[in-house]
Tab-separated table of C-alpha atoms in Angstrom:
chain	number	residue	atom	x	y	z
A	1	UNK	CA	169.760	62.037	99.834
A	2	UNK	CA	169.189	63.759	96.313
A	3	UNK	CA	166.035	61.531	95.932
A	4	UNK	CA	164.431	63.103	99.854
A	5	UNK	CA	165.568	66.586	98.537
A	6	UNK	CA	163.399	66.162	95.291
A	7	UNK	CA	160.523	64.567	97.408
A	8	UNK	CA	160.099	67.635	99.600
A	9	UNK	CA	160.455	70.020	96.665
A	10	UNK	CA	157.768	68.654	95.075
A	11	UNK	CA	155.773	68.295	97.791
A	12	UNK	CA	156.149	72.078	98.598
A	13	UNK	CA	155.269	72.709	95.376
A	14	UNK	CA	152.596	70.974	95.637
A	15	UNK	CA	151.589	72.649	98.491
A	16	UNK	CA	152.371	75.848	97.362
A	17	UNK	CA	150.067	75.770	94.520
A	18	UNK	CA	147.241	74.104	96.642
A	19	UNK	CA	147.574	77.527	98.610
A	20	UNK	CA	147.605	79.286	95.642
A	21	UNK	CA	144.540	77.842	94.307
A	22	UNK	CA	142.766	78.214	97.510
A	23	UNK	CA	143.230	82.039	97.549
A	24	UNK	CA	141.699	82.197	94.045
A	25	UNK	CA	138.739	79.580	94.793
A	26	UNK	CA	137.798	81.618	98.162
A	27	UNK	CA	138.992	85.677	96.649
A	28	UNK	CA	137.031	85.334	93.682
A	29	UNK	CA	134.425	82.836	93.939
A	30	UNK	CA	132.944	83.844	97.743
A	31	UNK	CA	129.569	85.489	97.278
A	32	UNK	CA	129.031	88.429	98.036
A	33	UNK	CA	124.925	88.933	99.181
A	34	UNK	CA	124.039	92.352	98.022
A	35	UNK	CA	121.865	94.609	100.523
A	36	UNK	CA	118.096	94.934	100.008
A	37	UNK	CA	117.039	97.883	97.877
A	38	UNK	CA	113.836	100.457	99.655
A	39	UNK	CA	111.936	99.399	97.010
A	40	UNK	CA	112.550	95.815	97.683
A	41	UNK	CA	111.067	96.102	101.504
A	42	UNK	CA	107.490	95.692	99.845
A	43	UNK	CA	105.051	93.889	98.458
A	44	UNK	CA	102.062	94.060	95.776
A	45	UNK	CA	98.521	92.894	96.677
A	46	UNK	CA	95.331	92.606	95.864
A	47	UNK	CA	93.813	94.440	98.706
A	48	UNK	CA	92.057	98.224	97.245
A	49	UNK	CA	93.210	100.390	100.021
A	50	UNK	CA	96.811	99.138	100.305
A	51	UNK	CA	97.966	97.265	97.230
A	52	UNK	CA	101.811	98.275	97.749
A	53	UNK	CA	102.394	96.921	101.918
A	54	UNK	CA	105.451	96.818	103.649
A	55	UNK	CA	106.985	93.058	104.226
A	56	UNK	CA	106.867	91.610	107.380
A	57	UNK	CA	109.872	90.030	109.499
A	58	UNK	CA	111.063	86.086	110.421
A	59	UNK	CA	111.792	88.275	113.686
A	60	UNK	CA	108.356	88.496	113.999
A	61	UNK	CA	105.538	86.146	115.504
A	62	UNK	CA	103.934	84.339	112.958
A	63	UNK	CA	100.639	84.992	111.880
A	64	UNK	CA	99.723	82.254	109.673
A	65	UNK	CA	100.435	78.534	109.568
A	66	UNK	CA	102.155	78.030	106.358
A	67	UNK	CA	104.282	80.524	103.849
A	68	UNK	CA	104.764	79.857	100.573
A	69	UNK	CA	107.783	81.029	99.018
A	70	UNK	CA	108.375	80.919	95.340
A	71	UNK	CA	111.715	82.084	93.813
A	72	UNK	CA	110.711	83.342	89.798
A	73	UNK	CA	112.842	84.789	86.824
A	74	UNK	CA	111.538	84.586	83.495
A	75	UNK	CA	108.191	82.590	84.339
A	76	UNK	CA	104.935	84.106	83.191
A	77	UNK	CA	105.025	80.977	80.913
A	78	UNK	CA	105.547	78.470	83.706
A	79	UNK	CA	103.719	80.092	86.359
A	80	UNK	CA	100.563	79.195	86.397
A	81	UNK	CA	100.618	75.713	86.404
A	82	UNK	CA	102.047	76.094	90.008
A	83	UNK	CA	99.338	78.518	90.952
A	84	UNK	CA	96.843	76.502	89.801
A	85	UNK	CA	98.189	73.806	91.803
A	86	UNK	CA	98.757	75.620	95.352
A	87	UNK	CA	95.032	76.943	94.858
A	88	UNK	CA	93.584	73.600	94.328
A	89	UNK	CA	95.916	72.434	97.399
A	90	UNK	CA	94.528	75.287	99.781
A	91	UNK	CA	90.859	74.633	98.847
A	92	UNK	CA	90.920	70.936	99.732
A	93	UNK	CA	92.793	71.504	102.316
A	94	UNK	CA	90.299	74.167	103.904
A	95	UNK	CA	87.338	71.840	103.492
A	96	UNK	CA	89.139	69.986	106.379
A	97	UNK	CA	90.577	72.430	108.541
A	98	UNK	CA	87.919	75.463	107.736
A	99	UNK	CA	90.629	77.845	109.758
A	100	UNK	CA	94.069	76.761	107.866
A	101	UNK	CA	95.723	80.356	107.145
A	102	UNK	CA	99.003	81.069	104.334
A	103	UNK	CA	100.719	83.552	102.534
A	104	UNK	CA	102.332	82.601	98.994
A	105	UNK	CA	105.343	85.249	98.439
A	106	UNK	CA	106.257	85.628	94.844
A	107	UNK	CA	109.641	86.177	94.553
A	108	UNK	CA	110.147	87.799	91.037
A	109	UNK	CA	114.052	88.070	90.329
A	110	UNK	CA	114.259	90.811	88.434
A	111	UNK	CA	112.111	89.803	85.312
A	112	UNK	CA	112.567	90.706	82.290
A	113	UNK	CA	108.785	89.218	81.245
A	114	UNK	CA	105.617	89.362	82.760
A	115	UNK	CA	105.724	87.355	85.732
A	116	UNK	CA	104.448	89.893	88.638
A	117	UNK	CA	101.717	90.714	86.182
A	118	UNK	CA	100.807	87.316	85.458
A	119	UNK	CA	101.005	86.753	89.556
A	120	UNK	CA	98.458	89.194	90.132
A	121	UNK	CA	96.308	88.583	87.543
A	122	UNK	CA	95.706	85.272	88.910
A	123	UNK	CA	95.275	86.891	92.118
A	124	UNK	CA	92.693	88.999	90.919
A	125	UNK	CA	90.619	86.931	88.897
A	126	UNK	CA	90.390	83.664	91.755
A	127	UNK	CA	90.754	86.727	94.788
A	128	UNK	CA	93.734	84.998	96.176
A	129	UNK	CA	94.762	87.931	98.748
A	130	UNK	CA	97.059	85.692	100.039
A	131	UNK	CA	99.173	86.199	97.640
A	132	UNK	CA	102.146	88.690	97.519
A	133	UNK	CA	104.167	89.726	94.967
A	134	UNK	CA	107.983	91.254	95.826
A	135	UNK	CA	110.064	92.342	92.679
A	136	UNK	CA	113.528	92.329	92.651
A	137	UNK	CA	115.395	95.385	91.161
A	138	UNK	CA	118.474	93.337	89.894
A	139	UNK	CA	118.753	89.626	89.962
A	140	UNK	CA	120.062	87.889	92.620
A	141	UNK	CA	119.893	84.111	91.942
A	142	UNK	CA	117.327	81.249	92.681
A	143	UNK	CA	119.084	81.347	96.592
A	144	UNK	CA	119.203	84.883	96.839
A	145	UNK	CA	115.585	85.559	96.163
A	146	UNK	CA	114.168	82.022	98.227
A	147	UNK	CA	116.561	83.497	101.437
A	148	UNK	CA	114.883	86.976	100.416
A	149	UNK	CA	111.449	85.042	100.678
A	150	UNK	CA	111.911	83.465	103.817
A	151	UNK	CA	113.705	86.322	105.726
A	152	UNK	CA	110.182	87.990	105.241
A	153	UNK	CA	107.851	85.264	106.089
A	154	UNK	CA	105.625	85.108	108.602
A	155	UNK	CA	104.566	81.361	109.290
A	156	UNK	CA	104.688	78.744	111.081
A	157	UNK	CA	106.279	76.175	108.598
A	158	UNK	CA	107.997	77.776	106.089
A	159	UNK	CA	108.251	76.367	102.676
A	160	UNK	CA	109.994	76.953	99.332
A	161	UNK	CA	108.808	75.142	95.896
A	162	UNK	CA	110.151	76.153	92.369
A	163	UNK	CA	107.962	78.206	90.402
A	164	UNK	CA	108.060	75.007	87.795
A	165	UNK	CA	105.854	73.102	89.256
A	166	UNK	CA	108.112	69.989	89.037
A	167	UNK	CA	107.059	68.901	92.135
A	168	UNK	CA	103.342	67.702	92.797
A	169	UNK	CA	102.334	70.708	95.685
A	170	UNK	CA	100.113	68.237	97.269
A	171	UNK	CA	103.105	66.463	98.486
A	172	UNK	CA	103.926	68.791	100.938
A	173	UNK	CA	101.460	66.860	103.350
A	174	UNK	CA	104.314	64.215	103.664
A	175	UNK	CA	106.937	66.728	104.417
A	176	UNK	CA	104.463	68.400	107.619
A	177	UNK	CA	103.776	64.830	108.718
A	178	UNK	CA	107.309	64.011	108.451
A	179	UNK	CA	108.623	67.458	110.202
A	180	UNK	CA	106.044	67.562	112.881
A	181	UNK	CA	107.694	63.904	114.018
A	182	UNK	CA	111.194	64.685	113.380
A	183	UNK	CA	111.719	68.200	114.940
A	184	UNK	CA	114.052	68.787	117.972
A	185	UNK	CA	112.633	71.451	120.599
A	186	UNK	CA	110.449	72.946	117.849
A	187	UNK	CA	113.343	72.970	115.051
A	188	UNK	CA	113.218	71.110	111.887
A	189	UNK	CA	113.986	70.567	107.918
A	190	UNK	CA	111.948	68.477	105.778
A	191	UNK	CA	112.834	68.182	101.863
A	192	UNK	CA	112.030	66.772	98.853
A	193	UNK	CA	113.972	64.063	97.825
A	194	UNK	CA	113.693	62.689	93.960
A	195	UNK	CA	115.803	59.545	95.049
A	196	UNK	CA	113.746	57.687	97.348
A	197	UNK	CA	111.222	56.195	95.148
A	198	UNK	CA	112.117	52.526	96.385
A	199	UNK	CA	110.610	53.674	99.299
A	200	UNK	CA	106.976	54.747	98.394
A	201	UNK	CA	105.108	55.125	95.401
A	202	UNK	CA	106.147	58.229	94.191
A	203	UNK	CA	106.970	58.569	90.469
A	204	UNK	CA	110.160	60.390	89.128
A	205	UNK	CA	110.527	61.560	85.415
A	206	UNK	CA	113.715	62.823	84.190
A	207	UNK	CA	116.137	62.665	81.792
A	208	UNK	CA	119.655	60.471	81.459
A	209	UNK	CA	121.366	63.428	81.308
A	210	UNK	CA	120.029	65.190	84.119
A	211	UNK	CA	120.102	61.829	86.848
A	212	UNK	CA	123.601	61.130	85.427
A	213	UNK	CA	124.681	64.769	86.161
A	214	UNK	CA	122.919	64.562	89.925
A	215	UNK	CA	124.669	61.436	90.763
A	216	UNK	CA	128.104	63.195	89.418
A	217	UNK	CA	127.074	66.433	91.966
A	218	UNK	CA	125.584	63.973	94.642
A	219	UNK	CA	129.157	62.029	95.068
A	220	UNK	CA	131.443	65.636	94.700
A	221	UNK	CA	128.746	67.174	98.318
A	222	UNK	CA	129.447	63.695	99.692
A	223	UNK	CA	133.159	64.317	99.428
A	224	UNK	CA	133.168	68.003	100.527
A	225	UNK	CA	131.325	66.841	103.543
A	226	UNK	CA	127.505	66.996	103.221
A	227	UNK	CA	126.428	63.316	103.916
A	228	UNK	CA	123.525	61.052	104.313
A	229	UNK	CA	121.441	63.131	102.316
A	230	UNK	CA	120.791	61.846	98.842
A	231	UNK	CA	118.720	64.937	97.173
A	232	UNK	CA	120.286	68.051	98.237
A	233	UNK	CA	118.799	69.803	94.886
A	234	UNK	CA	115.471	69.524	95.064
A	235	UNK	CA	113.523	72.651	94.859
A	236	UNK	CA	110.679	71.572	97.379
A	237	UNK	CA	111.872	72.032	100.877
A	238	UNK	CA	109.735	73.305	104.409
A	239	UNK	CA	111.204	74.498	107.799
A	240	UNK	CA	110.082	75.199	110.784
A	241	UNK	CA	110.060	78.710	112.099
A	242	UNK	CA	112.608	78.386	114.556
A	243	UNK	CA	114.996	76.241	112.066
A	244	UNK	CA	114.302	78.878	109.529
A	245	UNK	CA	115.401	81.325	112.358
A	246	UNK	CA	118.485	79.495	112.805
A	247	UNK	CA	119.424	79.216	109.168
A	248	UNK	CA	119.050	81.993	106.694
A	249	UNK	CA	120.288	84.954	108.747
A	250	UNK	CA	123.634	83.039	108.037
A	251	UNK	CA	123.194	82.923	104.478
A	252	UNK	CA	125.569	83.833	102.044
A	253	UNK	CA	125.063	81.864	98.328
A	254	UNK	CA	122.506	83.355	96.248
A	255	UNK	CA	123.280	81.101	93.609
A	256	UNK	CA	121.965	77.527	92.877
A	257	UNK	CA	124.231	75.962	95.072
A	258	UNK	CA	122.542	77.231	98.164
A	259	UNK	CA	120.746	74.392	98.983
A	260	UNK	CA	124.088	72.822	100.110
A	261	UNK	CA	124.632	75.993	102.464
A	262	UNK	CA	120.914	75.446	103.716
A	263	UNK	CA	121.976	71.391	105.082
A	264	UNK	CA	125.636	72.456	106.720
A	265	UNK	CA	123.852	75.132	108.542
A	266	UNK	CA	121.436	72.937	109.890
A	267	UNK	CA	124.052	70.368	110.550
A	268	UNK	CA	125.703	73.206	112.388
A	269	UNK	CA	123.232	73.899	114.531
A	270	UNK	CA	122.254	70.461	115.189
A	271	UNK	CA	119.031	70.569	113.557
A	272	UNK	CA	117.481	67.379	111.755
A	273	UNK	CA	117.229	67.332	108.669
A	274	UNK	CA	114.488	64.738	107.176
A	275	UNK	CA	113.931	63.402	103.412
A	276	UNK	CA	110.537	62.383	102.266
A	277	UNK	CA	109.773	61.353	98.643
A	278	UNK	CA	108.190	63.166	96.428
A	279	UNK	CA	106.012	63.075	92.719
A	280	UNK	CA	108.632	65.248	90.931
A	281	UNK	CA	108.740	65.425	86.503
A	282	UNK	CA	111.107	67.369	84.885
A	283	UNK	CA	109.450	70.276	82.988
A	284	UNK	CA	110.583	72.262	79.876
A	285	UNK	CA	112.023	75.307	79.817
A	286	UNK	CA	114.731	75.589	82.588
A	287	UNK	CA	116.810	78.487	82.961
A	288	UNK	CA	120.014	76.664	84.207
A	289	UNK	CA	122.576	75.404	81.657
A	290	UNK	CA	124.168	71.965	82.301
A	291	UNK	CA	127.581	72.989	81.688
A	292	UNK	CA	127.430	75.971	82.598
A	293	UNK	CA	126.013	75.584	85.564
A	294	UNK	CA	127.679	72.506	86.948
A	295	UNK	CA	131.015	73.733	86.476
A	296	UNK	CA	129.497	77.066	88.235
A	297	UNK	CA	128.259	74.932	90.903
A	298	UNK	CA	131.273	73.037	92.067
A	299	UNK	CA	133.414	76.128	92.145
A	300	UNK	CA	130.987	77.855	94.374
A	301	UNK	CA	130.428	74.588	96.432
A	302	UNK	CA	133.962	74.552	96.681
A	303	UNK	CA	134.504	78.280	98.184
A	304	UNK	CA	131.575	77.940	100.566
A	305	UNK	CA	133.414	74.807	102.219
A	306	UNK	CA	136.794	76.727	101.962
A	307	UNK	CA	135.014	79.804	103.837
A	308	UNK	CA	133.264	77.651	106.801
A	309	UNK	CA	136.801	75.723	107.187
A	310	UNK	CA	139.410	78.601	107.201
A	311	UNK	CA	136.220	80.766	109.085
A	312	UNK	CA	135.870	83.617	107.097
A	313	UNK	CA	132.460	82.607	107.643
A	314	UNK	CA	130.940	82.608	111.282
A	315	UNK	CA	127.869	81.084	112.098
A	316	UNK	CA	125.621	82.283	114.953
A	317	UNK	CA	124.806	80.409	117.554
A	318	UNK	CA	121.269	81.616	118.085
A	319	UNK	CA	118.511	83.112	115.942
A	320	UNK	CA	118.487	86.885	114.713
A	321	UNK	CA	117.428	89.201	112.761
């Protein structure tokens, strides 16, 4: 009898300070999405009459077949390369399809360098009106400022790539091919995936560090419930409008973990979600820190499947705003 009395103490113990640790996890890790500053409603251009416009809506119709988002902090150094690269991408592609229309939204995260200015002096000197710059007064995070991006697109396929240019841009031929097969009544993802290189001929350079510690994050969103997807991380991933619709209204990380948040919301609303490999390399200079970061990560992973499960989080059923 003594030895069923000490059983169910400890296993309301136990239980008590699983609840305990649950309130902490979800009271002070949740994020909490700041509103939009005025300020942060526009955009810089290169166009002479109106170089400061007012950002359009994913409400809206879309005007052009492809938007570009690119989330930057910190990356006058970086940036280029990845300009370079979408340019060359757009002219080759145009020699084909003489009509093929996109924006490219800089997302600058509240820089403390010269990225905006390094932005537009690109635009300026290759007259890239295409591109937009938006500045962030405070920083948000790498998922608060590609949700930012998208929320004020105004394509067809939507698209976000890290302003590293890890990823070869060129690539993102596979991921249209890919969506335009795999989407359900006009909804689909398509991403990146740096683990499928048995598959194709892509080529994949990174560190032992850096593939240990993705296999390590790939098994703990496997056990908190995001399966059959082997690259949640990359940063090269397209949607189409009406996915996009679906998805970042209900967004709530801002942090680097929001890529996870990205493929349960599209699980949630039944949209497919489609891997395609990709020429990825790792590049110097990376603002995230491995420890850091990874501990940062699975806490927030964590209280965003402790929020969806206890729903403190709802999910809406149909596009908005």
């Amino acid at each position: 009898m003594l030895t069923v009395e000490i059983l169910v103490s400890a296993a309301l113990g136990l239980a008590t300070v699983l609840a305990v640790c649950t309130g902490l996890v979800v009271r002070f890790k949740s994020p909490q999405p700041r509103q939009r500053e005025e300020s942060e409603n526009y955009f810089l251009c290169i166009d002479e009459k109106h170089e400061r416009q007012r950002l359009g809506s994913l409400s809206d119709e879309p005007t052009v077949d492809l938007s570009i988002i690119v989330p930057a902090y910190n990356e006058e150094e970086r940036l280029p390369v990845l300009l370079k690269d979408i340019r060359e991408y757009v002219t080759a592609r145009r020699q084909g399809e003489p009509k093929f229309s996109y924006e490219l939204i800089i997302m600058d995260d509240g820089s403390r360098d010269k990225t905006v200015d390094v932005a537009m002096d690109f635009a300026r000197t290759h007259k890239m009106r295409e591109l937009k710059a938006v500045r962030h007064v405070i920083n948000r995070g790498k998922g608060g400022a590609v949700t930012q991006g998208i929320m004020c697109s105004l394509g067809r396929y939507i698209m976000f790539c890290d302003a590293d240019g890890a990823t070869r841009f060129s690539d993102i031929d596979a991921l249209l091919a890919q969506a335009k097969k795999s989407a359900i009544e006009g909804r689909v993802v398509a991403i990146g995936s740096r683990n499928n290189q048995a598959l194709s001929d892509t080529v994949v350079e990174r560190s032992h560090v850096r593939a240990f510690l993705q296999w390590g994050f790939h098994t703990y969103v496997t056990i908190l419930g995001v399966r059959g997807v082997r690259d949640t991380q990359c940063g090269f991933k397209l949607f189409s409008r009406e996915a996009a619709r679906r998805i970042f209204p209900n967004m709530h990380v801002e942090r680097f973990i929001f890529d996870v948040e990205i493929l349960l919301l599209a699980r949630y609303h039944h949209i497919p979600v489609a891997e395609v490999p990709v020429n990825w390399h790792e590049v110097a200079g990376s603002k995230m820190s491995i420890v850091r970061d990874s501990i940062q990560m699975a806490l927030d992973l964590l209280a965003v499947r402790l929020n969806y499960m206890l729903g403190n989080w709802k999910v809406s059923q149909t596009a908005k705003d």
